Coordinates of C-alpha atoms and ligand atoms in Angstrom, one line a residue:
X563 CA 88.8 119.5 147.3
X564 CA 89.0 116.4 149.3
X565 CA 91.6 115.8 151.8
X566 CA 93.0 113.1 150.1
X567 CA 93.4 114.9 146.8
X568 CA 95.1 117.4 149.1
X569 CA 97.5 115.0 150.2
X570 CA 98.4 113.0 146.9
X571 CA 99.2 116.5 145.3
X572 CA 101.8 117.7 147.9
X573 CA 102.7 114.0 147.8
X574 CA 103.3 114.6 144.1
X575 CA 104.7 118.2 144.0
X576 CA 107.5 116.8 146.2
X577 CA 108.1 113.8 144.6
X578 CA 108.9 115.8 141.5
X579 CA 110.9 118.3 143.7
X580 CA 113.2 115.6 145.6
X581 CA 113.1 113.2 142.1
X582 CA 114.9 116.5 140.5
X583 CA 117.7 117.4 143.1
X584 CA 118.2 113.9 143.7
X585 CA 118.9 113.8 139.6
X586 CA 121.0 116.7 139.8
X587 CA 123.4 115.2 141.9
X588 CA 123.9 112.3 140.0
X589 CA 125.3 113.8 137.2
X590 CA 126.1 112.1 133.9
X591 CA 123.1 110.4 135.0
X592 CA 120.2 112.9 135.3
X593 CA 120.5 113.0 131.7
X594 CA 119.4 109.6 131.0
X595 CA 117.5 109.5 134.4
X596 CA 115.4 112.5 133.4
X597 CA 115.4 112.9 130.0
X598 CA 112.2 113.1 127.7
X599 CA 114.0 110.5 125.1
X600 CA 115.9 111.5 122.2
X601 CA 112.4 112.9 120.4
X602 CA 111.0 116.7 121.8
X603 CA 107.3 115.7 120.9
X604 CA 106.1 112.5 121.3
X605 CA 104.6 110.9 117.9
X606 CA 101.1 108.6 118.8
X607 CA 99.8 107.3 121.4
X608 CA 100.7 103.8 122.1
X609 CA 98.8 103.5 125.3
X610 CA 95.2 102.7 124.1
X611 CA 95.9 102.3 120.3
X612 CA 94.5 99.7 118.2
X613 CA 94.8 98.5 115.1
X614 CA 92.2 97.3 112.7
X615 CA 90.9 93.5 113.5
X616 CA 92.6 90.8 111.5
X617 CA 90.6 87.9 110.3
X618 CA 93.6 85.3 110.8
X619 CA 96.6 86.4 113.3
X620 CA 100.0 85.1 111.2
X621 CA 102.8 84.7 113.7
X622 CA 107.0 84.2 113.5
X623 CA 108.5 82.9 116.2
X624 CA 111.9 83.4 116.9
X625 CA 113.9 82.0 119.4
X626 CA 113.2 78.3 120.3
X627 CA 114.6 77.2 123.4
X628 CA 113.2 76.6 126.9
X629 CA 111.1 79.1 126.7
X630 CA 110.1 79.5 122.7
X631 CA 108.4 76.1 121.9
X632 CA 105.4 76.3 125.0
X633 CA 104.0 79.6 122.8
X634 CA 104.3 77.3 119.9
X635 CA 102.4 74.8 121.4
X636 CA 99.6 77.0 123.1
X637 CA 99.3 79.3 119.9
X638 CA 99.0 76.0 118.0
X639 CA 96.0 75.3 119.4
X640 CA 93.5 78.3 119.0
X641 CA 91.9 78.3 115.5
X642 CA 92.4 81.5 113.8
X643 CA 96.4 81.7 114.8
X644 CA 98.7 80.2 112.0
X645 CA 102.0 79.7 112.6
X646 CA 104.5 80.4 109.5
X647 CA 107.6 81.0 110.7
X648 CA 110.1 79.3 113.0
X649 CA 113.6 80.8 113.7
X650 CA 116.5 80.1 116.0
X651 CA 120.6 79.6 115.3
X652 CA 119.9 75.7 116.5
X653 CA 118.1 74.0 113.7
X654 CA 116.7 71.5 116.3
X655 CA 114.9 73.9 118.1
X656 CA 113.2 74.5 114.8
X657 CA 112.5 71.1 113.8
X658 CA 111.1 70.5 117.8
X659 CA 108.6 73.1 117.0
X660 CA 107.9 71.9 113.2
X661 CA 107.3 68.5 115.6
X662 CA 104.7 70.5 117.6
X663 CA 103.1 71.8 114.7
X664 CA 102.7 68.6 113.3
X665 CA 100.8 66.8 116.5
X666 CA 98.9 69.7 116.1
X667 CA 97.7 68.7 112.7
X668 CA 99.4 72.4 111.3
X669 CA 101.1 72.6 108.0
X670 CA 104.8 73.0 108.6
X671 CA 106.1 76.2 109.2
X672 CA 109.0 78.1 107.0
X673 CA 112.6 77.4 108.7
X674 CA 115.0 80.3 109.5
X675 CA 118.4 79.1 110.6
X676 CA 121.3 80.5 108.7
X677 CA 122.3 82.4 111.5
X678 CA 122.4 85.0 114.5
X679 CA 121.1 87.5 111.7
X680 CA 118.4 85.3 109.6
X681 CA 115.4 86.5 112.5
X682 CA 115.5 89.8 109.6
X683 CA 114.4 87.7 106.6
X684 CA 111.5 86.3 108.8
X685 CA 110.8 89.4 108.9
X686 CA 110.4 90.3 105.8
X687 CA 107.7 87.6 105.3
X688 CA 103.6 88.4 105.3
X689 CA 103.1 88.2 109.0
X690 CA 101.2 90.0 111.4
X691 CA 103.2 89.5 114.7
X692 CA 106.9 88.2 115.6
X693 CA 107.2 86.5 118.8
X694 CA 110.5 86.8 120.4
X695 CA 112.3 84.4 123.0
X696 CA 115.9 85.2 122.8
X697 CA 118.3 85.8 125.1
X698 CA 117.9 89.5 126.4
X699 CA 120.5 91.3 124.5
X700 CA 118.7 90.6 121.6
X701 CA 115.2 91.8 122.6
X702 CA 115.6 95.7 121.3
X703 CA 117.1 95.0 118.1
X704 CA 115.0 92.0 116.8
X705 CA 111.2 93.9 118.6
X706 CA 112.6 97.3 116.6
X707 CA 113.4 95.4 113.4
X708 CA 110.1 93.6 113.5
X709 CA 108.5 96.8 114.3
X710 CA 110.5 98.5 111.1
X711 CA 109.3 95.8 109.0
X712 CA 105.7 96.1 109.7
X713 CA 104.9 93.1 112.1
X714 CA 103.8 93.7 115.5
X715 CA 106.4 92.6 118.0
X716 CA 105.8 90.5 121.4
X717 CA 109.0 90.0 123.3
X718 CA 110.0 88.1 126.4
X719 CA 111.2 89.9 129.7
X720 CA 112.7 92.1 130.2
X721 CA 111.5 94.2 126.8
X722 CA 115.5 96.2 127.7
X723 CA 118.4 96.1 129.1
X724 CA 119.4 99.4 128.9
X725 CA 117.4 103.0 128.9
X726 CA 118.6 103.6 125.0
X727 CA 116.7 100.2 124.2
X728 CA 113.7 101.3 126.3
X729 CA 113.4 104.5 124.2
X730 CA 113.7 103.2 120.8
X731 CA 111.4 100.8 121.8
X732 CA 108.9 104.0 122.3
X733 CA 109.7 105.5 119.6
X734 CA 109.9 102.5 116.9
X735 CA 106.2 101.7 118.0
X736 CA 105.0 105.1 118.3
X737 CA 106.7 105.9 114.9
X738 CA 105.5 103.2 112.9
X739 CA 102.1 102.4 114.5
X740 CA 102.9 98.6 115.8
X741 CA 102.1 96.8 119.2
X742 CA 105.4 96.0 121.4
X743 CA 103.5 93.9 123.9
X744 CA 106.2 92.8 126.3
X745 CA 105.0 89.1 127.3
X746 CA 104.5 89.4 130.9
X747 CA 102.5 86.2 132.0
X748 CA 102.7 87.1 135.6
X749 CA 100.0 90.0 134.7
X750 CA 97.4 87.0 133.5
X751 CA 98.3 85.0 136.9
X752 CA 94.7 83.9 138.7
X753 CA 95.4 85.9 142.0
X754 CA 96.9 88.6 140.2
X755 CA 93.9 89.0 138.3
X756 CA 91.6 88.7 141.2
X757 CA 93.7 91.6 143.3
X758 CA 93.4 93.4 140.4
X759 CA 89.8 93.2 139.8
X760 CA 89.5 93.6 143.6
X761 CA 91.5 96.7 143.9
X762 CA 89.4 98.3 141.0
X763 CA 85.9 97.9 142.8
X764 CA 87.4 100.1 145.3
X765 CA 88.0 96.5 148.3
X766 CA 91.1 97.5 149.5
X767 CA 91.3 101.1 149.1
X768 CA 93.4 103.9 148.3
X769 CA 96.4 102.1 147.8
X770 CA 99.5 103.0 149.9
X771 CA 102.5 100.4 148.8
X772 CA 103.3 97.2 146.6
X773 CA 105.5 94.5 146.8
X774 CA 107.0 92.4 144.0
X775 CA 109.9 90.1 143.7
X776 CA 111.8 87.1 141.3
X777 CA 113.0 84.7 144.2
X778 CA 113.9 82.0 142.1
X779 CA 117.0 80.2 142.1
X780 CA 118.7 79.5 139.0
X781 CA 122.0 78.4 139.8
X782 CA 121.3 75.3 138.2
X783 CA 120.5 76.6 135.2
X784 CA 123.0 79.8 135.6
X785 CA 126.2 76.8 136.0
X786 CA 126.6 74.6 133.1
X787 CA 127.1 70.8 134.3
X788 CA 129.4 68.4 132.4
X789 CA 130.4 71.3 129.8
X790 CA 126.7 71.2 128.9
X791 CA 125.4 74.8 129.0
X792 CA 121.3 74.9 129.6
X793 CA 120.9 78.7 128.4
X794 CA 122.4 79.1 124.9
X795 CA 125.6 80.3 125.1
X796 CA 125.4 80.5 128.9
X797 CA 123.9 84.1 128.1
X798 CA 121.9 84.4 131.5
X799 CA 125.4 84.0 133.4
X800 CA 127.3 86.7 131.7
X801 CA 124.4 89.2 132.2
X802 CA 124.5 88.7 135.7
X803 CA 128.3 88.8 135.6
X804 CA 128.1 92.3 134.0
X805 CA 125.2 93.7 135.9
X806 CA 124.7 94.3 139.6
X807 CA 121.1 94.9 140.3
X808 CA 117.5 93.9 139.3
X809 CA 118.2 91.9 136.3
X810 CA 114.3 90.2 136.0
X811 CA 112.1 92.8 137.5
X812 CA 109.3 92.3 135.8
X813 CA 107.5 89.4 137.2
X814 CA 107.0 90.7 140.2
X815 CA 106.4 94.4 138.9
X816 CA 103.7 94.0 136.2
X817 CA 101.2 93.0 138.1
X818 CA 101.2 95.8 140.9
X819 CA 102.1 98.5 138.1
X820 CA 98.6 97.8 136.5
X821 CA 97.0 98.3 140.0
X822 CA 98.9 101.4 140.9
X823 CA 97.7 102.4 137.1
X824 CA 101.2 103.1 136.1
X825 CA 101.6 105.0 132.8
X826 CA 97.7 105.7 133.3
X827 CA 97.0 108.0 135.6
X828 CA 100.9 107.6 137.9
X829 CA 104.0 106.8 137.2
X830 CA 107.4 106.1 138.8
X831 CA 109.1 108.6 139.7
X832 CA 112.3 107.7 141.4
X833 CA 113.5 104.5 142.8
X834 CA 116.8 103.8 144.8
X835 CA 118.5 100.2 145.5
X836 CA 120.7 98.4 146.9
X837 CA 122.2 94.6 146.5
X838 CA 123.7 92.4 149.0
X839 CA 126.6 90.9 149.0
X840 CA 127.6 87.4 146.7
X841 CA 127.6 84.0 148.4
X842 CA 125.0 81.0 147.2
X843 CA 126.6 81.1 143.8
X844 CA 129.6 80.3 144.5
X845 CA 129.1 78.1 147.5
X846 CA 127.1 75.9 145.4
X847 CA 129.7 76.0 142.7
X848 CA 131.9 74.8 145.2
X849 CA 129.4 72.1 146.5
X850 CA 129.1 70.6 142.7
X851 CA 132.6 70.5 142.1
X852 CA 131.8 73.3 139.4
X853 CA 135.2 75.0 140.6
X854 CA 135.2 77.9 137.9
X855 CA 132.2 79.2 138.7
X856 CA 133.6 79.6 142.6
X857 CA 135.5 82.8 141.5
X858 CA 133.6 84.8 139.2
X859 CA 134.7 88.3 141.1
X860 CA 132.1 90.3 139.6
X861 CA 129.2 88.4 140.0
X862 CA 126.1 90.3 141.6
X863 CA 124.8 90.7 145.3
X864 CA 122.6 87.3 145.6
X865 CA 119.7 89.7 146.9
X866 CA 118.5 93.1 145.3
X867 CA 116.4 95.2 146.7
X868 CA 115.1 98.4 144.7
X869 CA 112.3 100.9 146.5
X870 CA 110.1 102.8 143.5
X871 CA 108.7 105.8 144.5
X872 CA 105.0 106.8 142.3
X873 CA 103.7 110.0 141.2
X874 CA 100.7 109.1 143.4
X875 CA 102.5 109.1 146.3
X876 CA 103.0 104.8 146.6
X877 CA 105.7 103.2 147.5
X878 CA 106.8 99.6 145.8
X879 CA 109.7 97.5 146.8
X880 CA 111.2 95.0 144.0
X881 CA 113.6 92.2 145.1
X882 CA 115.9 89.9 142.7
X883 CA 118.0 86.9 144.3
X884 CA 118.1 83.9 141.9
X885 CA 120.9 82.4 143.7
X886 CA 119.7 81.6 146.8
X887 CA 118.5 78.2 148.3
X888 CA 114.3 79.9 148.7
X889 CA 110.8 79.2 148.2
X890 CA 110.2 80.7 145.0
X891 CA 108.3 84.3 145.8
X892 CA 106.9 86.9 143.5
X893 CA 105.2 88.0 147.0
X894 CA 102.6 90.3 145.4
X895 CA 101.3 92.3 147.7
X896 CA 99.3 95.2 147.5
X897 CA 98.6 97.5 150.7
X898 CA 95.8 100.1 150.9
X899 CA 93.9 101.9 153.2
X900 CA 91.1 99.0 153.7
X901 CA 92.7 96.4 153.6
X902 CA 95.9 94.4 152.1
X903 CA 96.6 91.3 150.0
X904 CA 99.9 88.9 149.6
X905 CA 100.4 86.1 147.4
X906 CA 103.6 84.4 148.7
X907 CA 104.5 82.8 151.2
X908 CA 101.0 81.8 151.4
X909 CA 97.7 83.8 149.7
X910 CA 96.0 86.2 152.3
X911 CA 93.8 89.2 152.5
X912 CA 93.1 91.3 155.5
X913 CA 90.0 93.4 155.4
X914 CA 90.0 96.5 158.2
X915 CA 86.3 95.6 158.2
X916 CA 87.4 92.0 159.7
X917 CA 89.9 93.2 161.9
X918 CA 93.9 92.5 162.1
X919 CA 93.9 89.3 160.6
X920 CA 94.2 87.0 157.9
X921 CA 90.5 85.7 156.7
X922 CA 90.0 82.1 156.8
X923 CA 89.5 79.5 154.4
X924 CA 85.8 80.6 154.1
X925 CA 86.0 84.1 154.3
X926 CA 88.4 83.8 151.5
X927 CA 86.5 81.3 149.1
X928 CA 84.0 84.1 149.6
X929 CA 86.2 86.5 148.0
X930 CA 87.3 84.5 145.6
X931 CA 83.6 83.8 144.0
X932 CA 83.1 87.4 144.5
X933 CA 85.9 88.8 142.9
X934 CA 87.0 86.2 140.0
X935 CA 88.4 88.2 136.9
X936 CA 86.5 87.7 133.9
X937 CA 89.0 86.5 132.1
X938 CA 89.7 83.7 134.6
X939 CA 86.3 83.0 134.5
X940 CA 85.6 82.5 130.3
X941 CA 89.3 81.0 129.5
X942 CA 90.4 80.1 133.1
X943 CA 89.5 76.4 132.7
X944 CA 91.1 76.1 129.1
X945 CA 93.9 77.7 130.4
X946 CA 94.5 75.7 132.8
X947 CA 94.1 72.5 131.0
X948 CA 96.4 73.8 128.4
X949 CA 99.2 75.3 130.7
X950 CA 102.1 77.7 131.2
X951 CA 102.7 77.9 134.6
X952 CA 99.7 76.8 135.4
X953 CA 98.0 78.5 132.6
X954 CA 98.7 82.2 132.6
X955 CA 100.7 81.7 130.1
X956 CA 97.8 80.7 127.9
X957 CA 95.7 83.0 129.2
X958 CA 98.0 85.9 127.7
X959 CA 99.0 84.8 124.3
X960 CA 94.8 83.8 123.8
X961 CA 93.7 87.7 125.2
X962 CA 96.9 88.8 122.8
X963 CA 95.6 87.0 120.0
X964 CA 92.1 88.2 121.1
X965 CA 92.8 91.6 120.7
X966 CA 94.6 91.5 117.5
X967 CA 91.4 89.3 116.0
X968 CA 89.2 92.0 117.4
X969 CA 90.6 95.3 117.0
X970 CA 91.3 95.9 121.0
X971 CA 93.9 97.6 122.4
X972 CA 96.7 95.4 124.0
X973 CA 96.8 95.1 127.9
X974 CA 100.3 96.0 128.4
X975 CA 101.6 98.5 125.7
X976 CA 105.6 100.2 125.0
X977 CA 105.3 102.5 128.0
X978 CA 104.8 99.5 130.4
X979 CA 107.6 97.3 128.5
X980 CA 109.8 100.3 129.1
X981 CA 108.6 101.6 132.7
X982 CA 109.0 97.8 133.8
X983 CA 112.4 96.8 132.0
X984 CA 114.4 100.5 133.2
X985 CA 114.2 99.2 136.7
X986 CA 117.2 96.9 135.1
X987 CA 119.9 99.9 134.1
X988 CA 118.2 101.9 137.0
X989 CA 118.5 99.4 140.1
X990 CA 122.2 99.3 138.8
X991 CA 123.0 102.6 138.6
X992 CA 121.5 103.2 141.7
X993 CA 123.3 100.4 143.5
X994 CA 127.2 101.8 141.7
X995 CA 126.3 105.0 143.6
X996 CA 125.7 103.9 147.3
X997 CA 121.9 103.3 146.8
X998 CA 121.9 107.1 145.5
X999 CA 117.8 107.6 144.1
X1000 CA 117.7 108.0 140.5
X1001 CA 115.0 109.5 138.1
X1002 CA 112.7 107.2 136.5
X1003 CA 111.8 108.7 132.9
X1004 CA 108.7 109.2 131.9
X1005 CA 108.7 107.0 128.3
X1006 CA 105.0 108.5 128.0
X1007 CA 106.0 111.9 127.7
X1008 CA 103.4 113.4 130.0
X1009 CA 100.3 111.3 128.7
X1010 CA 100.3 109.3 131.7
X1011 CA 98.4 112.1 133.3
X1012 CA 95.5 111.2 130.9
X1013 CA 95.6 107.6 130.0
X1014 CA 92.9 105.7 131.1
X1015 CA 93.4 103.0 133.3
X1016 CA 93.8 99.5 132.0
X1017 CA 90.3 97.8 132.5
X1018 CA 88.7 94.9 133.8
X1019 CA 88.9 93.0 130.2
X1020 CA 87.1 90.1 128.8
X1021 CA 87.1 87.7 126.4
X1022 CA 84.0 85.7 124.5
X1023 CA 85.7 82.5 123.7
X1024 CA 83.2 82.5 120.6
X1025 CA 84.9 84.9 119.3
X1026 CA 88.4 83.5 118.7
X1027 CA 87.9 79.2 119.6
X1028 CA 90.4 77.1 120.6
X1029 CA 90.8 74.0 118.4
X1030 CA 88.9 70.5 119.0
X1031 CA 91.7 69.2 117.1
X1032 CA 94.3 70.0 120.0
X1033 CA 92.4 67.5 122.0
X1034 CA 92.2 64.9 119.1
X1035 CA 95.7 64.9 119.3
X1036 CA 95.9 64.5 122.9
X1037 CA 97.3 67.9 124.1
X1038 CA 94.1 69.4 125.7
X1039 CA 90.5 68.1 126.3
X1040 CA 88.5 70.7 125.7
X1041 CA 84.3 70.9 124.8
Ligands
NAD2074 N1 108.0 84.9 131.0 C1 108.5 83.8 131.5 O1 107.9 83.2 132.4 C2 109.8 83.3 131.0 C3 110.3 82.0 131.4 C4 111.5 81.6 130.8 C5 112.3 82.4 130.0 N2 111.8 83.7 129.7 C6 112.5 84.6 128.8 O2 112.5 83.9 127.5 C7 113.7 84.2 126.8 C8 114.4 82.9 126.4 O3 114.8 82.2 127.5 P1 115.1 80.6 127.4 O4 115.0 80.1 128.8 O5 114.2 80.0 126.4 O6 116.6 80.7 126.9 P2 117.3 79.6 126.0 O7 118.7 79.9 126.0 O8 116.8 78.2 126.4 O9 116.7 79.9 124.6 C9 117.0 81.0 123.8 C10 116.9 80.5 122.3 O10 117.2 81.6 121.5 C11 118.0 81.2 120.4 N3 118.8 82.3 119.8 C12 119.8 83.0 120.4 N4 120.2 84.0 119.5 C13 119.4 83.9 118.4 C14 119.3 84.6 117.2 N5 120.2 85.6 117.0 N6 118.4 84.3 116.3 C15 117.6 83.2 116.5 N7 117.6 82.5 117.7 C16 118.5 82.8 118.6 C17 118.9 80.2 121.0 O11 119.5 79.3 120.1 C18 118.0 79.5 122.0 O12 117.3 78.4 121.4 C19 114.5 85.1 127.8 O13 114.3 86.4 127.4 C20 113.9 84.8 129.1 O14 114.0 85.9 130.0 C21 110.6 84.1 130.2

């Protein structure tokens, strides 16, 4: 046995030992902390499942805000997608997106908006997948009814608010043999992709610790100006009203889960956190003049920290402040024995092999050739054209729509909606009790000691094209 298996399993057998007396003392919650889910066996495997391909991919979006309309638009342009359903309780989000359809030179799309409950006759139609942008309370109940209908569900971030929602999430897909992708774009980002490509030929490695954060500062957005709310309902601001913690962890956790192979191979185990205290909010509600939002007493700590504890033995830390005057920072960083790589403030890598520094511009071109993800090189140039945040977000609804055309297995599956979203109801539960640690459950139910770990996947833009006609009508040039 080598040393380092040596290590990672007393690493492990006392992660489990420490994850269960911490647990213990939490009471009430080392029941939801640990527990196996509602379920004593575990029904199929989501993680690797596939379903037979489908010759066109027949999609219902619901929810068409700031978010909804951009996977409209991208969808709208890759040729075996059709679009036939558009929901949301404002009929002018619908008719923006009918707009879209039409410069697209698509026939319209069927209308949904008789209401907060109408997304459940959409899903009653002949479609494969329902694509959900609404605000986050409604992400379990609309991905579970789409689920119970038949249609494959892909919702926005966080999949769940609460560890409930993250198990019937499980056990809706498990049960009835549909994909709940949860759309994490930051997982197709071009670094992210090359860290992960690099960290799976071995560059940097045994890896050691992870960093991930949402540093983004919404106050603009969070305060309505003029009586005008931006968010629907001003949803965003009561969530944050109501929670203290990491409300949007998943950003900055995707993309160092799928290195650390979570749910294939590790898993977290425990995680502990702890927020600071309020201020930016309301000083710049008191800087606009917006003097109601200047004494919102239970507003959370501007900056969360949470600290995730893996199976393996790793270590990530999480951070959430979208109040504060920042840079925007997802940081990314991944640490290993070799060598390291950060994203924000500025990209990096150190190699042990180059010494205690950053590489230079060269040294880092270098890598870059070297280590390109496939799928940045096929797509990366359409996607970047099209856009989405520079084009990740293209890059994940084409490989989603890829994999449905084809038969593939989706890159992020129930477990990893649910391992990534529980850091929400955990990070506050962790934070009421003095930064007590708190179990992570395993939604996998033990598989993750099997699973394989997510790939270095492709795409042959052959096999699913992106439409000519996009560029005819002035959205995209592409060959
Ligand atoms: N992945 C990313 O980069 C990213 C970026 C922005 C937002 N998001 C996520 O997208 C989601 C939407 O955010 P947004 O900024 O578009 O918010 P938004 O308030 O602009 O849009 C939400 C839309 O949902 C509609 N809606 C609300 N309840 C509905 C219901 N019952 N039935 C049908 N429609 C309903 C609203 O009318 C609104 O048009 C959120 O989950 C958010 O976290 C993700």
């Amino acid at each position: 046995m080598s040393p380092s298996v040596t290590r990672r399993d007393f690493i492990r057998t006392a992660a489990l030992a420490a994850g269960a007396v911490s647990a213990g003392a939490l009471g009430a919650w080392s029941l939801v902390g640990c527990g196996s889910g509602p379920y004593a066996r575990p029904r199929r495997n989501m993680c690797g499942f596939a379903v037979p391909p489908l010759e066109r991919i027949r999609i219902g979006f619901v929810g068409l805000g700031m978010r909804g309309p951009g996977a409209v638009e991208r969808l709208a342009k890759i040729r075996d997608v059709d679009v036939v359903a558009l929901c949301d309780i404002r009929p002018t989000g619908v008719a923006e997106s009918q707009e879209i359809l039409r410069a697209h030179g698509r026939p319209p799309a069927r209308g949904f908006t008789a209401g907060p409950e109408d997304w459940r006759n959409l899903c009653q139609l002949d479609l494969d997948l329902v694509y959900i942008c609404t605000p986050w309370e409604w992400h379990v109940p609309m991905a579970v009814g789409a689920m119970r209908a038949g249609k494959h569900a892909a919702v926005e971030v966080p999949a769940a608010l609460d560890l409930d929602g993250c198990w019937e999430l499980v056990e809706t897909s498990e049960r009835t043999g549909r994909h709940c992708m949860m759309l994490e774009n930051c997982c197709y980002d071009f670094f992210e992709l090359m860290t992960l490509n690099m960290v799976r030929q071995g560059v940097f490695g045994e890896l050691t610790h992870a960093e991930g954060a949402y540093i983004h500062s919404l106050v603009d957005y969070m305060q309505p100006k003029d009586g005008q709310e931006i968010y629907q309902g001003n949803w965003r601001l009561k969530h944050n009203l109501e929670r203290n913690g990491n409300l949007y962890p998943t950003h900055g956790l995707g993309p160092v889960a799928q290195c650390l192979d979570v749910n294939r191979g590790n898993r977290f185990t425990w995680l502990t956190s702890m927020s600071s205290q309020e201020a930016a909010f309301t000083e710049h509600a008191r800087q606009s003049g917006n003097l109601q939002f200047a004494d919102l007493p239970t507003y959370r700590g501007d900056m969360n920290t949470t600290l995730i504890q893996c199976a393996r033995g790793e270590t990530v830390m999480v951070q959430h402040d979208t109040s504060t005057p920042r840079a925007y920072s997802r940081i990314h960083l991944l640490q290993g024995s070799l060598g390291m790589a950060r994203k924000w403030p500025k990209t990096g890598v150190c190699l042990h092999e180059k010494g205690h520094r950053w590489l230079d511009d060269e040294e880092f071109r270098e890598l870059e050739a070297q280590y390109r993800h496939p799928l940045v090189a096929t797509i990366g140039d359409i996607a970047r054209k099209v856009g989405g945040h520079g084009g990740m977000d293209f890059i994940m609804d084409y490989r989603l729509a890829y994999c449905l055309k084809n038969g593939l297995p989706l890159d992020q599956d129930v477990y990893d909606a649910a391992a990534w979203s529980a850091v929400v109801p955990l990070s506050c539960a962790s934070v009421a009790r003095r930064s007590g640690s708190v179990a992570v459950p395993d939604f996998t139910r033990g598989r993750w000691e099997t699973n394989a770990p997510l790939g270095i996947v492709d795409v042959d833009p052959a096999r699913l094209p992106v439409l000519a006609t996009a560029a005819a009508a002035g959205q995209l040039e592409v060959e």
